[in-house]
C-alpha cells in the first residue's frame, strides 16, 4: 500500500494508507457492535418468551419484527462505527502495529467524545444483556417446582437446568470478553488510563475471541446436544462399569439336602 510513497507520489500513498486504516477500524467497530447488539436482541426475545409468555405468543408478524430488528441493528452499528468518517475521532494503529481501531488513547476532545459514545453504548448493551438473562434465570428457577405432576415436573426440571446452564455460559463469556475493551476505552476517555501497549492488545483479543466463540455457543449448547452427550455418557458408563457375566454357583433344594445328609 505504500508503493506510491516509494515511487514519488506521497499524496496518493498517504490516501491509500488512510483508507486502509479507516476500513480496518470501521470493520472492527461494526463487527463488535453488530455481534453485541444481536446477542442483546436475542436475550430480549428470550426474556419476553419466558417471563411474559402470553404477551409473546400474541405478538403478530414475528418474522417481520425480527427483520426490522436486524435492519435497525445494522443501521445503528454502522452509524456508531462511522463516527470517525464523519470527523468525530480518528483511526489509530495500535501496539504492536497490527490493528487499527478508534483512537481512544488520544487526549483530543473529538477522540475522547467518540470513545465515550462507543464505550458507554457498549456498556449499556452489556448491562442490558446481563440483566435480561439474570431475570430469565431467576424466573426459570422459581418455576422449576411449580408443577404437581411428578413425571412432568421431572421433564421440565431437566429442560430448565439446560436453559440455566446455557444462560450462565452466555452471560459469563459475553461479560468476560466484551467488558475489558469497553472499560479500557472508557478509562482512556476519562483520562484514568494511559498508554498504548500490551493491555490494549489483550482487551481487543478478548473482544475478537467473543466474536469467534459466541456463535459456537448457540450452535453447540442446544437441548439436543445436551441430550446426546447424556446418552453417550450413559452408554460409556454402562460399557465401563456394567456388570460382567461372572459364573455363579446356585444351590438347588436337592443339592442342599444331599449336603445335609453328608
PDB file of C-alpha atoms in Angstrom:
ATOM      1  CA  UNK A   1       0.000   0.000   0.000  1.00  0.00           C
ATOM      2  CA  UNK A   2       2.995   2.281   0.402  1.00  0.00           C
ATOM      3  CA  UNK A   3       4.260   1.731  -3.162  1.00  0.00           C
ATOM      4  CA  UNK A   4       3.144   5.219  -4.251  1.00  0.00           C
ATOM      5  CA  UNK A   5       5.175   6.759  -1.435  1.00  0.00           C
ATOM      6  CA  UNK A   6       8.240   4.959  -2.742  1.00  0.00           C
ATOM      7  CA  UNK A   7       7.510   5.877  -6.364  1.00  0.00           C
ATOM      8  CA  UNK A   8       7.381   9.571  -5.527  1.00  0.00           C
ATOM      9  CA  UNK A   9       3.635  10.275  -5.220  1.00  0.00           C
ATOM     10  CA  UNK A  10       3.198  10.890  -1.468  1.00  0.00           C
ATOM     11  CA  UNK A  11      -0.343  12.296  -1.697  1.00  0.00           C
ATOM     12  CA  UNK A  12      -1.809   9.132  -3.230  1.00  0.00           C
ATOM     13  CA  UNK A  13       0.273   6.910  -0.965  1.00  0.00           C
ATOM     14  CA  UNK A  14      -0.901   8.676   2.187  1.00  0.00           C
ATOM     15  CA  UNK A  15      -4.503   8.461   0.956  1.00  0.00           C
ATOM     16  CA  UNK A  16      -4.141   4.697   0.489  1.00  0.00           C
ATOM     17  CA  UNK A  17      -2.690   4.289   3.986  1.00  0.00           C
ATOM     18  CA  UNK A  18      -5.508   6.416   5.491  1.00  0.00           C
ATOM     19  CA  UNK A  19      -8.171   4.416   3.644  1.00  0.00           C
ATOM     20  CA  UNK A  20      -6.641   1.117   4.754  1.00  0.00           C
ATOM     21  CA  UNK A  21      -6.656   2.225   8.400  1.00  0.00           C
ATOM     22  CA  UNK A  22     -10.180   3.637   8.074  1.00  0.00           C
ATOM     23  CA  UNK A  23     -11.520   0.456   6.504  1.00  0.00           C
ATOM     24  CA  UNK A  24      -9.903  -1.730   9.162  1.00  0.00           C
ATOM     25  CA  UNK A  25     -11.152   0.453  12.034  1.00  0.00           C
ATOM     26  CA  UNK A  26     -14.679   0.536  10.600  1.00  0.00           C
ATOM     27  CA  UNK A  27     -14.641  -3.243  10.152  1.00  0.00           C
ATOM     28  CA  UNK A  28     -13.540  -3.910  13.752  1.00  0.00           C
ATOM     29  CA  UNK A  29     -16.050  -1.479  15.248  1.00  0.00           C
ATOM     30  CA  UNK A  30     -19.052  -2.623  13.269  1.00  0.00           C
ATOM     31  CA  UNK A  31     -18.240  -6.300  13.788  1.00  0.00           C
ATOM     32  CA  UNK A  32     -18.093  -5.899  17.566  1.00  0.00           C
ATOM     33  CA  UNK A  33     -21.235  -3.767  17.778  1.00  0.00           C
ATOM     34  CA  UNK A  34     -23.306  -5.978  15.498  1.00  0.00           C
ATOM     35  CA  UNK A  35     -22.482  -9.091  17.458  1.00  0.00           C
ATOM     36  CA  UNK A  36     -23.119  -7.428  20.825  1.00  0.00           C
ATOM     37  CA  UNK A  37     -26.475  -5.988  19.714  1.00  0.00           C
ATOM     38  CA  UNK A  38     -27.591  -9.310  18.214  1.00  0.00           C
ATOM     39  CA  UNK A  39     -26.792 -11.075  21.500  1.00  0.00           C
ATOM     40  CA  UNK A  40     -28.760  -8.386  23.360  1.00  0.00           C
ATOM     41  CA  UNK A  41     -31.724  -8.700  20.962  1.00  0.00           C
ATOM     42  CA  UNK A  42     -31.771 -12.488  21.401  1.00  0.00           C
ATOM     43  CA  UNK A  43     -31.689 -12.022  25.174  1.00  0.00           C
ATOM     44  CA  UNK A  44     -34.664  -9.655  24.964  1.00  0.00           C
ATOM     45  CA  UNK A  45     -36.584 -12.133  22.812  1.00  0.00           C
ATOM     46  CA  UNK A  46     -35.849 -14.905  25.329  1.00  0.00           C
ATOM     47  CA  UNK A  47     -36.900 -12.589  28.158  1.00  0.00           C
ATOM     48  CA  UNK A  48     -40.295 -11.955  26.545  1.00  0.00           C
ATOM     49  CA  UNK A  49     -40.826 -15.647  25.729  1.00  0.00           C
ATOM     50  CA  UNK A  50     -40.116 -16.886  29.279  1.00  0.00           C
ATOM     51  CA  UNK A  51     -41.096 -14.018  31.577  1.00  0.00           C
ATOM     52  CA  UNK A  52     -44.113 -12.788  29.559  1.00  0.00           C
ATOM     53  CA  UNK A  53     -45.216 -15.825  27.516  1.00  0.00           C
ATOM     54  CA  UNK A  54     -48.809 -14.645  26.979  1.00  0.00           C
ATOM     55  CA  UNK A  55     -47.728 -11.319  25.502  1.00  0.00           C
ATOM     56  CA  UNK A  56     -45.043 -13.048  23.448  1.00  0.00           C
ATOM     57  CA  UNK A  57     -47.478 -15.555  21.950  1.00  0.00           C
ATOM     58  CA  UNK A  58     -49.872 -12.777  20.957  1.00  0.00           C
ATOM     59  CA  UNK A  59     -47.218 -10.800  19.061  1.00  0.00           C
ATOM     60  CA  UNK A  60     -48.238 -10.668  15.414  1.00  0.00           C
ATOM     61  CA  UNK A  61     -45.894 -10.761  12.405  1.00  0.00           C
ATOM     62  CA  UNK A  62     -42.894 -12.059  14.357  1.00  0.00           C
ATOM     63  CA  UNK A  63     -40.842 -12.614  11.226  1.00  0.00           C
ATOM     64  CA  UNK A  64     -41.378  -9.038  10.079  1.00  0.00           C
ATOM     65  CA  UNK A  65     -40.476  -7.703  13.519  1.00  0.00           C
ATOM     66  CA  UNK A  66     -37.311  -9.817  13.537  1.00  0.00           C
ATOM     67  CA  UNK A  67     -36.276  -8.424  10.142  1.00  0.00           C
ATOM     68  CA  UNK A  68     -36.939  -4.858  11.313  1.00  0.00           C
ATOM     69  CA  UNK A  69     -34.852  -5.520  14.429  1.00  0.00           C
ATOM     70  CA  UNK A  70     -31.923  -6.828  12.359  1.00  0.00           C
ATOM     71  CA  UNK A  71     -32.074  -3.857   9.990  1.00  0.00           C
ATOM     72  CA  UNK A  72     -32.137  -1.485  12.978  1.00  0.00           C
ATOM     73  CA  UNK A  73     -29.104  -3.261  14.464  1.00  0.00           C
ATOM     74  CA  UNK A  74     -27.198  -2.920  11.196  1.00  0.00           C
ATOM     75  CA  UNK A  75     -28.051   0.775  10.847  1.00  0.00           C
ATOM     76  CA  UNK A  76     -27.209   1.703  14.453  1.00  0.00           C
ATOM     77  CA  UNK A  77     -23.961  -0.290  14.343  1.00  0.00           C
ATOM     78  CA  UNK A  78     -22.956   1.324  11.051  1.00  0.00           C
ATOM     79  CA  UNK A  79     -23.783   4.811  12.378  1.00  0.00           C
ATOM     80  CA  UNK A  80     -21.709   4.490  15.563  1.00  0.00           C
ATOM     81  CA  UNK A  81     -18.848   2.752  13.753  1.00  0.00           C
ATOM     82  CA  UNK A  82     -18.624   5.551  11.171  1.00  0.00           C
ATOM     83  CA  UNK A  83     -18.117   8.365  13.706  1.00  0.00           C
ATOM     84  CA  UNK A  84     -14.539   8.926  12.608  1.00  0.00           C
ATOM     85  CA  UNK A  85     -15.684   9.028   8.957  1.00  0.00           C
ATOM     86  CA  UNK A  86     -17.872  11.996   9.912  1.00  0.00           C
ATOM     87  CA  UNK A  87     -14.982  13.799  11.585  1.00  0.00           C
ATOM     88  CA  UNK A  88     -15.683  12.708  15.154  1.00  0.00           C
ATOM     89  CA  UNK A  89     -12.477  10.954  16.133  1.00  0.00           C
ATOM     90  CA  UNK A  90      -9.676   9.246  14.231  1.00  0.00           C
ATOM     91  CA  UNK A  91      -8.294   5.833  13.441  1.00  0.00           C
ATOM     92  CA  UNK A  92      -5.114   4.746  15.167  1.00  0.00           C
ATOM     93  CA  UNK A  93      -2.593   1.965  14.611  1.00  0.00           C
ATOM     94  CA  UNK A  94      -2.213   0.273  17.997  1.00  0.00           C
ATOM     95  CA  UNK A  95       0.556  -1.791  19.545  1.00  0.00           C
ATOM     96  CA  UNK A  96       2.273  -3.775  18.076  1.00  0.00           C
ATOM     97  CA  UNK A  97       1.234  -2.060  14.826  1.00  0.00           C
ATOM     98  CA  UNK A  98      -1.023  -4.875  13.600  1.00  0.00           C
ATOM     99  CA  UNK A  99      -4.522  -3.485  14.190  1.00  0.00           C
ATOM    100  CA  UNK A 100      -6.454  -0.253  13.814  1.00  0.00           C
ATOM    101  CA  UNK A 101      -9.298   0.980  15.967  1.00  0.00           C
ATOM    102  CA  UNK A 102     -10.862   4.170  17.289  1.00  0.00           C
ATOM    103  CA  UNK A 103      -8.147   6.401  18.746  1.00  0.00           C
ATOM    104  CA  UNK A 104      -9.303   6.108  22.331  1.00  0.00           C
ATOM    105  CA  UNK A 105      -5.767   6.692  23.683  1.00  0.00           C
ATOM    106  CA  UNK A 106      -5.781  10.301  22.463  1.00  0.00           C
ATOM    107  CA  UNK A 107      -6.340  13.334  24.700  1.00  0.00           C
ATOM    108  CA  UNK A 108      -8.014  15.356  21.941  1.00  0.00           C
ATOM    109  CA  UNK A 109     -11.640  16.272  22.602  1.00  0.00           C
ATOM    110  CA  UNK A 110     -13.087  14.705  19.448  1.00  0.00           C
ATOM    111  CA  UNK A 111     -11.349  11.388  20.064  1.00  0.00           C
ATOM    112  CA  UNK A 112     -12.481  11.367  23.684  1.00  0.00           C
ATOM    113  CA  UNK A 113     -16.089  12.091  22.683  1.00  0.00           C
ATOM    114  CA  UNK A 114     -16.133   9.222  20.162  1.00  0.00           C
ATOM    115  CA  UNK A 115     -14.571   6.926  22.791  1.00  0.00           C
ATOM    116  CA  UNK A 116     -17.209   7.916  25.335  1.00  0.00           C
ATOM    117  CA  UNK A 117     -20.014   7.255  22.839  1.00  0.00           C
ATOM    118  CA  UNK A 118     -18.672   3.857  21.791  1.00  0.00           C
ATOM    119  CA  UNK A 119     -17.777   2.626  25.289  1.00  0.00           C
ATOM    120  CA  UNK A 120     -20.957   3.833  27.009  1.00  0.00           C
ATOM    121  CA  UNK A 121     -23.104   2.356  24.254  1.00  0.00           C
ATOM    122  CA  UNK A 122     -21.199  -0.928  24.536  1.00  0.00           C
ATOM    123  CA  UNK A 123     -21.554  -0.988  28.329  1.00  0.00           C
ATOM    124  CA  UNK A 124     -25.298  -0.293  28.063  1.00  0.00           C
ATOM    125  CA  UNK A 125     -25.599  -3.306  25.749  1.00  0.00           C
ATOM    126  CA  UNK A 126     -23.626  -5.423  28.223  1.00  0.00           C
ATOM    127  CA  UNK A 127     -25.678  -4.381  31.268  1.00  0.00           C
ATOM    128  CA  UNK A 128     -28.964  -4.868  29.400  1.00  0.00           C
ATOM    129  CA  UNK A 129     -27.944  -8.347  28.238  1.00  0.00           C
ATOM    130  CA  UNK A 130     -26.799  -9.417  31.718  1.00  0.00           C
ATOM    131  CA  UNK A 131     -29.936  -8.021  33.388  1.00  0.00           C
ATOM    132  CA  UNK A 132     -32.332  -9.718  30.966  1.00  0.00           C
ATOM    133  CA  UNK A 133     -30.593 -13.089  31.287  1.00  0.00           C
ATOM    134  CA  UNK A 134     -30.442 -12.881  35.090  1.00  0.00           C
ATOM    135  CA  UNK A 135     -34.189 -12.174  35.209  1.00  0.00           C
ATOM    136  CA  UNK A 136     -34.785 -15.188  32.973  1.00  0.00           C
ATOM    137  CA  UNK A 137     -32.591 -17.400  35.187  1.00  0.00           C
ATOM    138  CA  UNK A 138     -34.485 -16.317  38.337  1.00  0.00           C
ATOM    139  CA  UNK A 139     -37.846 -16.888  36.615  1.00  0.00           C
ATOM    140  CA  UNK A 140     -36.818 -20.366  35.455  1.00  0.00           C
ATOM    141  CA  UNK A 141     -35.536 -21.297  38.933  1.00  0.00           C
ATOM    142  CA  UNK A 142     -38.798 -20.192  40.542  1.00  0.00           C
ATOM    143  CA  UNK A 143     -40.867 -22.236  38.104  1.00  0.00           C
ATOM    144  CA  UNK A 144     -38.899 -25.477  38.475  1.00  0.00           C
ATOM    145  CA  UNK A 145     -41.043 -26.771  41.370  1.00  0.00           C
ATOM    146  CA  UNK A 146     -44.393 -25.320  40.308  1.00  0.00           C
ATOM    147  CA  UNK A 147     -45.662 -28.472  38.551  1.00  0.00           C
ATOM    148  CA  UNK A 148     -47.577 -31.030  40.639  1.00  0.00           C
ATOM    149  CA  UNK A 149     -47.282 -33.973  38.257  1.00  0.00           C
ATOM    150  CA  UNK A 150     -44.012 -35.744  39.141  1.00  0.00           C
ATOM    151  CA  UNK A 151     -43.274 -37.003  35.630  1.00  0.00           C
ATOM    152  CA  UNK A 152     -43.991 -33.620  34.065  1.00  0.00           C
ATOM    153  CA  UNK A 153     -42.028 -31.867  36.807  1.00  0.00           C
ATOM    154  CA  UNK A 154     -39.022 -34.135  36.225  1.00  0.00           C
ATOM    155  CA  UNK A 155     -39.084 -33.458  32.480  1.00  0.00           C
ATOM    156  CA  UNK A 156     -39.473 -29.712  32.999  1.00  0.00           C
ATOM    157  CA  UNK A 157     -36.668 -29.656  35.545  1.00  0.00           C
ATOM    158  CA  UNK A 158     -34.285 -31.226  33.037  1.00  0.00           C
ATOM    159  CA  UNK A 159     -35.215 -28.629  30.417  1.00  0.00           C
ATOM    160  CA  UNK A 160     -34.864 -25.795  32.929  1.00  0.00           C
ATOM    161  CA  UNK A 161     -31.426 -26.975  34.036  1.00  0.00           C
ATOM    162  CA  UNK A 162     -30.283 -26.938  30.388  1.00  0.00           C
ATOM    163  CA  UNK A 163     -31.619 -23.385  29.965  1.00  0.00           C
ATOM    164  CA  UNK A 164     -29.876 -22.186  33.136  1.00  0.00           C
ATOM    165  CA  UNK A 165     -26.525 -23.720  32.156  1.00  0.00           C
ATOM    166  CA  UNK A 166     -26.802 -22.193  28.692  1.00  0.00           C
ATOM    167  CA  UNK A 167     -27.617 -18.707  30.016  1.00  0.00           C
ATOM    168  CA  UNK A 168     -24.837 -18.775  32.614  1.00  0.00           C
ATOM    169  CA  UNK A 169     -22.299 -19.645  29.917  1.00  0.00           C
ATOM    170  CA  UNK A 170     -23.636 -16.964  27.550  1.00  0.00           C
ATOM    171  CA  UNK A 171     -23.537 -14.244  30.214  1.00  0.00           C
ATOM    172  CA  UNK A 172     -20.101 -15.272  31.500  1.00  0.00           C
ATOM    173  CA  UNK A 173     -18.443 -15.440  28.087  1.00  0.00           C
ATOM    174  CA  UNK A 174     -20.019 -12.199  26.870  1.00  0.00           C
ATOM    175  CA  UNK A 175     -19.151 -10.315  30.063  1.00  0.00           C
ATOM    176  CA  UNK A 176     -15.555 -11.560  30.335  1.00  0.00           C
ATOM    177  CA  UNK A 177     -14.697 -10.921  26.687  1.00  0.00           C
ATOM    178  CA  UNK A 178     -16.662  -7.717  25.984  1.00  0.00           C
ATOM    179  CA  UNK A 179     -16.341  -5.713  29.216  1.00  0.00           C
ATOM    180  CA  UNK A 180     -12.500  -5.257  29.263  1.00  0.00           C
ATOM    181  CA  UNK A 181     -12.438  -3.368  25.949  1.00  0.00           C
ATOM    182  CA  UNK A 182     -15.350  -1.127  26.957  1.00  0.00           C
ATOM    183  CA  UNK A 183     -13.846  -0.285  30.359  1.00  0.00           C
ATOM    184  CA  UNK A 184     -10.430   0.331  28.803  1.00  0.00           C
ATOM    185  CA  UNK A 185     -11.910   2.735  26.252  1.00  0.00           C
ATOM    186  CA  UNK A 186     -13.895   4.479  28.983  1.00  0.00           C
ATOM    187  CA  UNK A 187     -10.796   4.732  31.161  1.00  0.00           C
ATOM    188  CA  UNK A 188      -8.745   6.326  28.393  1.00  0.00           C
ATOM    189  CA  UNK A 189     -11.566   8.734  27.540  1.00  0.00           C
ATOM    190  CA  UNK A 190     -11.835   9.741  31.190  1.00  0.00           C
ATOM    191  CA  UNK A 191      -8.018  10.006  31.500  1.00  0.00           C
ATOM    192  CA  UNK A 192      -7.917   7.300  34.192  1.00  0.00           C
ATOM    193  CA  UNK A 193      -5.804   5.008  31.983  1.00  0.00           C
ATOM    194  CA  UNK A 194      -2.802   5.991  29.870  1.00  0.00           C
ATOM    195  CA  UNK A 195      -0.533   4.361  27.346  1.00  0.00           C
ATOM    196  CA  UNK A 196      -0.682   2.122  24.300  1.00  0.00           C
ATOM    197  CA  UNK A 197       0.762  -1.307  24.898  1.00  0.00           C
ATOM    198  CA  UNK A 198       0.066  -4.930  25.702  1.00  0.00           C
ATOM    199  CA  UNK A 199      -3.057  -4.120  27.756  1.00  0.00           C
ATOM    200  CA  UNK A 200      -4.857  -2.599  24.770  1.00  0.00           C
ATOM    201  CA  UNK A 201      -3.850  -5.554  22.603  1.00  0.00           C
ATOM    202  CA  UNK A 202      -5.126  -8.009  25.216  1.00  0.00           C
ATOM    203  CA  UNK A 203      -8.574  -6.408  25.587  1.00  0.00           C
ATOM    204  CA  UNK A 204      -9.020  -6.364  21.809  1.00  0.00           C
ATOM    205  CA  UNK A 205      -8.101 -10.044  21.654  1.00  0.00           C
ATOM    206  CA  UNK A 206     -10.765 -10.708  24.267  1.00  0.00           C
ATOM    207  CA  UNK A 207     -13.350  -8.898  22.138  1.00  0.00           C
ATOM    208  CA  UNK A 208     -12.305 -10.789  18.996  1.00  0.00           C
ATOM    209  CA  UNK A 209     -12.466 -14.054  20.953  1.00  0.00           C
ATOM    210  CA  UNK A 210     -16.070 -13.239  21.845  1.00  0.00           C
ATOM    211  CA  UNK A 211     -16.867 -12.816  18.152  1.00  0.00           C
ATOM    212  CA  UNK A 212     -15.412 -16.268  17.430  1.00  0.00           C
ATOM    213  CA  UNK A 213     -16.798 -18.169  20.440  1.00  0.00           C
ATOM    214  CA  UNK A 214     -20.296 -16.723  20.746  1.00  0.00           C
ATOM    215  CA  UNK A 215     -21.802 -18.247  17.547  1.00  0.00           C
ATOM    216  CA  UNK A 216     -20.480 -21.672  18.539  1.00  0.00           C
ATOM    217  CA  UNK A 217     -22.122 -21.363  21.971  1.00  0.00           C
ATOM    218  CA  UNK A 218     -25.525 -21.009  20.335  1.00  0.00           C
ATOM    219  CA  UNK A 219     -24.759 -23.854  17.908  1.00  0.00           C
ATOM    220  CA  UNK A 220     -23.340 -26.390  20.376  1.00  0.00           C
ATOM    221  CA  UNK A 221     -25.173 -25.640  23.634  1.00  0.00           C
ATOM    222  CA  UNK A 222     -28.610 -26.718  22.463  1.00  0.00           C
ATOM    223  CA  UNK A 223     -31.009 -29.106  24.127  1.00  0.00           C
ATOM    224  CA  UNK A 224     -30.275 -31.776  21.516  1.00  0.00           C
ATOM    225  CA  UNK A 225     -26.546 -31.507  22.243  1.00  0.00           C
ATOM    226  CA  UNK A 226     -27.049 -31.988  25.989  1.00  0.00           C
ATOM    227  CA  UNK A 227     -29.327 -34.989  25.368  1.00  0.00           C
ATOM    228  CA  UNK A 228     -26.778 -36.569  23.003  1.00  0.00           C
ATOM    229  CA  UNK A 229     -23.932 -36.028  25.487  1.00  0.00           C
ATOM    230  CA  UNK A 230     -26.004 -37.553  28.293  1.00  0.00           C
ATOM    231  CA  UNK A 231     -26.920 -40.556  26.138  1.00  0.00           C
ATOM    232  CA  UNK A 232     -23.294 -41.208  25.142  1.00  0.00           C
ATOM    233  CA  UNK A 233     -22.161 -40.713  28.754  1.00  0.00           C
ATOM    234  CA  UNK A 234     -24.655 -43.307  29.987  1.00  0.00           C
ATOM    235  CA  UNK A 235     -23.584 -45.738  27.273  1.00  0.00           C
ATOM    236  CA  UNK A 236     -19.909 -45.244  28.132  1.00  0.00           C
ATOM    237  CA  UNK A 237     -20.524 -45.758  31.836  1.00  0.00           C
ATOM    238  CA  UNK A 238     -22.546 -48.889  31.106  1.00  0.00           C
ATOM    239  CA  UNK A 239     -19.737 -50.331  28.979  1.00  0.00           C
ATOM    240  CA  UNK A 240     -17.025 -49.473  31.513  1.00  0.00           C
ATOM    241  CA  UNK A 241     -18.758 -50.195  34.798  1.00  0.00           C
ATOM    242  CA  UNK A 242     -21.579 -52.537  33.804  1.00  0.00           C
ATOM    243  CA  UNK A 243     -21.993 -55.954  35.436  1.00  0.00           C
ATOM    244  CA  UNK A 244     -19.899 -58.648  33.818  1.00  0.00           C
ATOM    245  CA  UNK A 245     -21.205 -62.158  33.294  1.00  0.00           C
ATOM    246  CA  UNK A 246     -19.371 -63.908  36.138  1.00  0.00           C
ATOM    247  CA  UNK A 247     -20.429 -67.586  36.579  1.00  0.00           C
ATOM    248  CA  UNK A 248     -22.036 -68.196  39.938  1.00  0.00           C
ATOM    249  CA  UNK A 249     -22.828 -71.411  41.858  1.00  0.00           C
ATOM    250  CA  UNK A 250     -26.506 -71.901  42.612  1.00  0.00           C
ATOM    251  CA  UNK A 251     -27.739 -74.438  45.110  1.00  0.00           C
ATOM    252  CA  UNK A 252     -30.964 -76.294  44.499  1.00  0.00           C
ATOM    253  CA  UNK A 253     -33.079 -77.899  47.161  1.00  0.00           C
ATOM    254  CA  UNK A 254     -31.776 -81.333  46.161  1.00  0.00           C
ATOM    255  CA  UNK A 255     -28.131 -80.370  46.487  1.00  0.00           C
ATOM    256  CA  UNK A 256     -28.886 -78.788  49.850  1.00  0.00           C
ATOM    257  CA  UNK A 257     -30.476 -81.993  51.150  1.00  0.00           C
ATOM    258  CA  UNK A 258     -27.529 -84.038  49.915  1.00  0.00           C
ATOM    259  CA  UNK A 259     -25.180 -81.726  51.787  1.00  0.00           C
ATOM    260  CA  UNK A 260     -27.180 -82.056  54.934  1.00  0.00           C
ATOM    261  CA  UNK A 261     -27.093 -85.853  54.598  1.00  0.00           C
ATOM    262  CA  UNK A 262     -23.365 -85.742  54.386  1.00  0.00           C
TER     263      UNK A 262
END
